[in-house]
Structure formats: structure tokens, C-alpha cells
PDB file of C-alpha atoms in Angstrom:
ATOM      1  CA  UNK O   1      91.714  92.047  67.426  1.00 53.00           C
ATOM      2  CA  UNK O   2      90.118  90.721  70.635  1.00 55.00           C
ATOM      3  CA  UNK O   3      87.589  91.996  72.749  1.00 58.00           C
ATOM      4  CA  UNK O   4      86.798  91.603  75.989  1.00 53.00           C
ATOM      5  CA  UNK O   5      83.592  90.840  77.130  1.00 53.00           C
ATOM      6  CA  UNK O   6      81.627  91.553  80.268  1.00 51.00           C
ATOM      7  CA  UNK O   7      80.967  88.185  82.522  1.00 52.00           C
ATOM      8  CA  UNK O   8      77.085  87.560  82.718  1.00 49.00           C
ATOM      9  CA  UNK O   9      77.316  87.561  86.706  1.00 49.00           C
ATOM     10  CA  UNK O  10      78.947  89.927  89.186  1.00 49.00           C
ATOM     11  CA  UNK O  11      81.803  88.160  91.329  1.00 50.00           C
ATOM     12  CA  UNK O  12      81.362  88.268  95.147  1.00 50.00           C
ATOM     13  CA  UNK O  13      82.731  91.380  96.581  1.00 49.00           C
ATOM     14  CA  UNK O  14      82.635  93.763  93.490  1.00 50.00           C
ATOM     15  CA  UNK O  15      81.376  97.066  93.577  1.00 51.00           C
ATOM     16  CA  UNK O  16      77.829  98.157  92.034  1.00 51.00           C
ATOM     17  CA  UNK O  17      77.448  99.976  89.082  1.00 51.00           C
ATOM     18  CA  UNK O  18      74.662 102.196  91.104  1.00 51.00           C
ATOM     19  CA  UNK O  19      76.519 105.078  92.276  1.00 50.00           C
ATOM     20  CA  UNK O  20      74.217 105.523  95.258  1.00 49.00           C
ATOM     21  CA  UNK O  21      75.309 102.100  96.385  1.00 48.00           C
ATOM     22  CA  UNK O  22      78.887 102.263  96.021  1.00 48.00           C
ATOM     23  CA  UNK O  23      79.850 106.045  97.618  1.00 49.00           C
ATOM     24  CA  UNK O  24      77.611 106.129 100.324  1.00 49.00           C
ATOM     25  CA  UNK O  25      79.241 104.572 103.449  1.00 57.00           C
ATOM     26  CA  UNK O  26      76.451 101.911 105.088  1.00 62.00           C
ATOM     27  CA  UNK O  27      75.961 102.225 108.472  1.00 81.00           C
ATOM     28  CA  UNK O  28      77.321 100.082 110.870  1.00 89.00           C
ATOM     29  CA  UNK O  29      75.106  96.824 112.203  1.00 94.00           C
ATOM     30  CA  UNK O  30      75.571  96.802 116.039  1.00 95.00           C
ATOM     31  CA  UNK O  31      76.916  98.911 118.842  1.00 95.00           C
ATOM     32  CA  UNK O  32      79.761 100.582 119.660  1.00 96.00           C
ATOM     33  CA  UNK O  33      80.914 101.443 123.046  1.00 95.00           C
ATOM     34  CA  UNK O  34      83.492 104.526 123.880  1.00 94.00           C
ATOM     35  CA  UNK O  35      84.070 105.014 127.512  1.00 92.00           C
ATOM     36  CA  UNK O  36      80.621 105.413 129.259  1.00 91.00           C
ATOM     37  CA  UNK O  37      79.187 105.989 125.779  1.00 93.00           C
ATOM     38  CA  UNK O  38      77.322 103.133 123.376  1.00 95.00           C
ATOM     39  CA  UNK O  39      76.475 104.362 120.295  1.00 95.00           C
ATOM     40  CA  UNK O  40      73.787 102.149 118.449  1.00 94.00           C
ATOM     41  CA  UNK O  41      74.302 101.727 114.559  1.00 94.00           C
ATOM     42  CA  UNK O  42      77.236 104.187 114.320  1.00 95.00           C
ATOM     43  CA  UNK O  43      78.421 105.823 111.029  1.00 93.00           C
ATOM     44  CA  UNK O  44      81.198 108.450 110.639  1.00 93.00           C
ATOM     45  CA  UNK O  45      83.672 109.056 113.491  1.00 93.00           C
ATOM     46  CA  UNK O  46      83.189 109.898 117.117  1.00 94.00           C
ATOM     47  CA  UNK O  47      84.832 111.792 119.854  1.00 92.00           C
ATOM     48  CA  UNK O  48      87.835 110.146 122.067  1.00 90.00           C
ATOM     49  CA  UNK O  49      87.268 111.723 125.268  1.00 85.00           C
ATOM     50  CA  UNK O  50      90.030 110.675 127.777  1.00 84.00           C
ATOM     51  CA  UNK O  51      89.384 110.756 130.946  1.00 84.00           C
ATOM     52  CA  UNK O  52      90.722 113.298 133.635  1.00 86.00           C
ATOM     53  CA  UNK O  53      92.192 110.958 135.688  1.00 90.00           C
ATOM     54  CA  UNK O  54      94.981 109.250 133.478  1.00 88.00           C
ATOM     55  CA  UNK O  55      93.184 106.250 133.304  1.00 91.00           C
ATOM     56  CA  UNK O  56      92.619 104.471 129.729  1.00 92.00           C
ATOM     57  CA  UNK O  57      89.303 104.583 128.216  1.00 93.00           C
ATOM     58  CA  UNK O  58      87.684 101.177 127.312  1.00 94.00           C
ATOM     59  CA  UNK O  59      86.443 100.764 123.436  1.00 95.00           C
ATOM     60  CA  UNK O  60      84.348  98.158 122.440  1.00 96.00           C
ATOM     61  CA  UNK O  61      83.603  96.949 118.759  1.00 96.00           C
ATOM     62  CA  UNK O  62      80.605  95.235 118.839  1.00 97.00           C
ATOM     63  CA  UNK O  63      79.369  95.808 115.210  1.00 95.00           C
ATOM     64  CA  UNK O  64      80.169  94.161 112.076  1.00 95.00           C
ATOM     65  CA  UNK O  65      82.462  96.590 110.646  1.00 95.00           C
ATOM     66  CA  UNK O  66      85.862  97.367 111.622  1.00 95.00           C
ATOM     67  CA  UNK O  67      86.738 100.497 113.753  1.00 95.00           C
ATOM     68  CA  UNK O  68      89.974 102.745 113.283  1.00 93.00           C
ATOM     69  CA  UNK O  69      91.350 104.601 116.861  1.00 93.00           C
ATOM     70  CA  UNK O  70      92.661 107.727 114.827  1.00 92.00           C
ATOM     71  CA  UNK O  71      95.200 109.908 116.225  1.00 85.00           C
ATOM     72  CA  UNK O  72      95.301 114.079 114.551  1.00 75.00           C
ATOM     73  CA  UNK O  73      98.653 114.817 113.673  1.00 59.00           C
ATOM     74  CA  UNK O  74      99.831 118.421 115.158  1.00 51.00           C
ATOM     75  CA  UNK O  75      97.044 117.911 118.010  1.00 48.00           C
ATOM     76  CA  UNK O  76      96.939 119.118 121.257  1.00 51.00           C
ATOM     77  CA  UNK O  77      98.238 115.733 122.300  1.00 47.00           C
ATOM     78  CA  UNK O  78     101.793 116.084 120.017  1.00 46.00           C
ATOM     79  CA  UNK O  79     104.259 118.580 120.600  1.00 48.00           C
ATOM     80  CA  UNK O  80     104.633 121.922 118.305  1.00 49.00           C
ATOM     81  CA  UNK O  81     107.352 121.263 115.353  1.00 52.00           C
ATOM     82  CA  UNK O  82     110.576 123.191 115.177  1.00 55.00           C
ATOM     83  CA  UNK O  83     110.371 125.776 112.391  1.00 58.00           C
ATOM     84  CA  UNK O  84     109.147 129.366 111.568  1.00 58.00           C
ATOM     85  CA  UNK O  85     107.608 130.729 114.138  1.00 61.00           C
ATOM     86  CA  UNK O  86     105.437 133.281 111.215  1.00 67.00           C
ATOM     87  CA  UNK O  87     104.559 129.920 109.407  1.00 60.00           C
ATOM     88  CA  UNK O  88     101.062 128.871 108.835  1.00 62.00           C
ATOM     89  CA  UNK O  89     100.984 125.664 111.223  1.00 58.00           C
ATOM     90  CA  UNK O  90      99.711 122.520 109.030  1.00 56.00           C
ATOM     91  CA  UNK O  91      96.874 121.260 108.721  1.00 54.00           C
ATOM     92  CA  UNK O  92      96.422 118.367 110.761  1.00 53.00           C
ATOM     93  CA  UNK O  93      96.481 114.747 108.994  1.00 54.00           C
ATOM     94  CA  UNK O  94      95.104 111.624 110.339  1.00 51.00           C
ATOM     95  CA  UNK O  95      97.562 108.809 111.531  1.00 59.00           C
ATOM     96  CA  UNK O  96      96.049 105.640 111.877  1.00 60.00           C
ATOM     97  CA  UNK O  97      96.969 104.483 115.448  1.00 79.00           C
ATOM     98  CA  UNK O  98      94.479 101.288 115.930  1.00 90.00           C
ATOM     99  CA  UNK O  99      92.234  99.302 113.676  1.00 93.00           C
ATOM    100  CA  UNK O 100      89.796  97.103 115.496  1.00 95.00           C
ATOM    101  CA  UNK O 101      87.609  93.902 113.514  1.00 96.00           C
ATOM    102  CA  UNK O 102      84.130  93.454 114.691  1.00 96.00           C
ATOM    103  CA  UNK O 103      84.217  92.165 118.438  1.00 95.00           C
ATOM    104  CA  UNK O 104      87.922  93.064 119.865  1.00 96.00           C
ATOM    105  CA  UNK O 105      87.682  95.780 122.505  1.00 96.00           C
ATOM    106  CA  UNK O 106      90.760  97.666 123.980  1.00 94.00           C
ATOM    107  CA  UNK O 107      91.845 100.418 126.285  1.00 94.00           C
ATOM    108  CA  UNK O 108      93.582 103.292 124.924  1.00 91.00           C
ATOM    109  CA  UNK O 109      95.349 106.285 126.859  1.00 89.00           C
ATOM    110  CA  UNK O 110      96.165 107.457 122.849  1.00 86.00           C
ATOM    111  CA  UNK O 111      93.760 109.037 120.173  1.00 88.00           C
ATOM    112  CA  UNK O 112      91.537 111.691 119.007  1.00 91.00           C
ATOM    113  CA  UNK O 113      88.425 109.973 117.475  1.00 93.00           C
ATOM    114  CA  UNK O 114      87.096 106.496 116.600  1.00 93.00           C
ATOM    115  CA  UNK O 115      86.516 106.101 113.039  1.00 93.00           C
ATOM    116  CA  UNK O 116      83.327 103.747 112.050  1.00 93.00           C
ATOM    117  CA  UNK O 117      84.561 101.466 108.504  1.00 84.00           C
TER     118      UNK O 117
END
């Protein structure tokens, strides 16, 4: 019968037995910038606010984390679906429209919220 055995030293990149370490989210290191807004040391996900114009709204990664542009299914943005009319509607699910790595930027016309991780 063999055993295995537990290596002496953790390997780069594993996750912590401490559950306090490895299910709360850390907060992002740096700042991130949506439209006229910079957020310093953001954590969670934050409002896309397009602007009234047309015009595309700048976003700029400047943490060390990556960012995901998020787009809600069944938003205000996409039409209704064909169906029954006395349905319940859906519950919106999140498409991922955009992933940005720590320092690209963009301008998007698309999206509901920037996620932070």
C-alpha cells in the first residue's frame, strides 16, 4: 500500500490552509479609473456609467490585479427575448465582455459594471 505524503514546503502559488486567507478577496494595490471617476484600492465591482452623449467611456487599470468589463444579460442594454409574455423574466447572468491585466486601459461604449479580480 502506498501513502502519500505531504511536501515539507508549500509550492509558489498554492492556496493557504487559513480559511480567512484563501475566501476573502484582497483588495486591489493601485487605482482604477472609470470615466471621470478614480477609485483608490478598489475591491468588488463598480458602476459603468455611459455617458449621455454616445461617446465611449475611458477605463484605466492601473492596479495590480486584473479588471473584468461585465455586461448583465437581459439588461436594459439587450433586447427582451421572444417567449411567454406571463413568464417570470430571468434572472440576469453575467457575460464576461472584457478582461483587462494591470496597466491596459480602453474605451468602451458596452457594459454594465467593472469587476475588480
Amino acid at each position: 500500500m502506498s501513502r502519500w505524503k505531504r511536501p515539507l514546503t508549500r509550492f509558489a502559488g498554492t492556496p493557504s490552509d487559513d480559511p480567512a486567507d484563501s475566501r476573502a478577496p484582497a483588495t486591489a494595490s493601485g487605482f482604477l479609473t472609470i470615466g471621470d471617476t478614480t477609485y483608490i484600492d478598489p475591491e468588488g465591482s463598480y458602476p459603468l456609467d455611459h455617458r449621455a452623449d454616445g461617446s465611449a467611456t475611458l477605463v484605466i487599470n492601473d492596479t495590480d490585479r486584473q479588471i473584468t468589463i461585465v455586461t448583465e444579460r437581459n439588461s436594459h442594454h439587450s433586447p427582451a427575448p421572444p417567449g411567454d409574455p406571463t413568464a417570470p423574466a430571468p434572472a440576469p447572468a453575467a457575460a464576461v465582455g472584457l478582461v483587462l491585466a494591470p496597466g491596459e486601459r480602453t474605451e468602451t461604449r458596452g457594459g454594465d459594471s467593472v469587476r475588480v479580480g
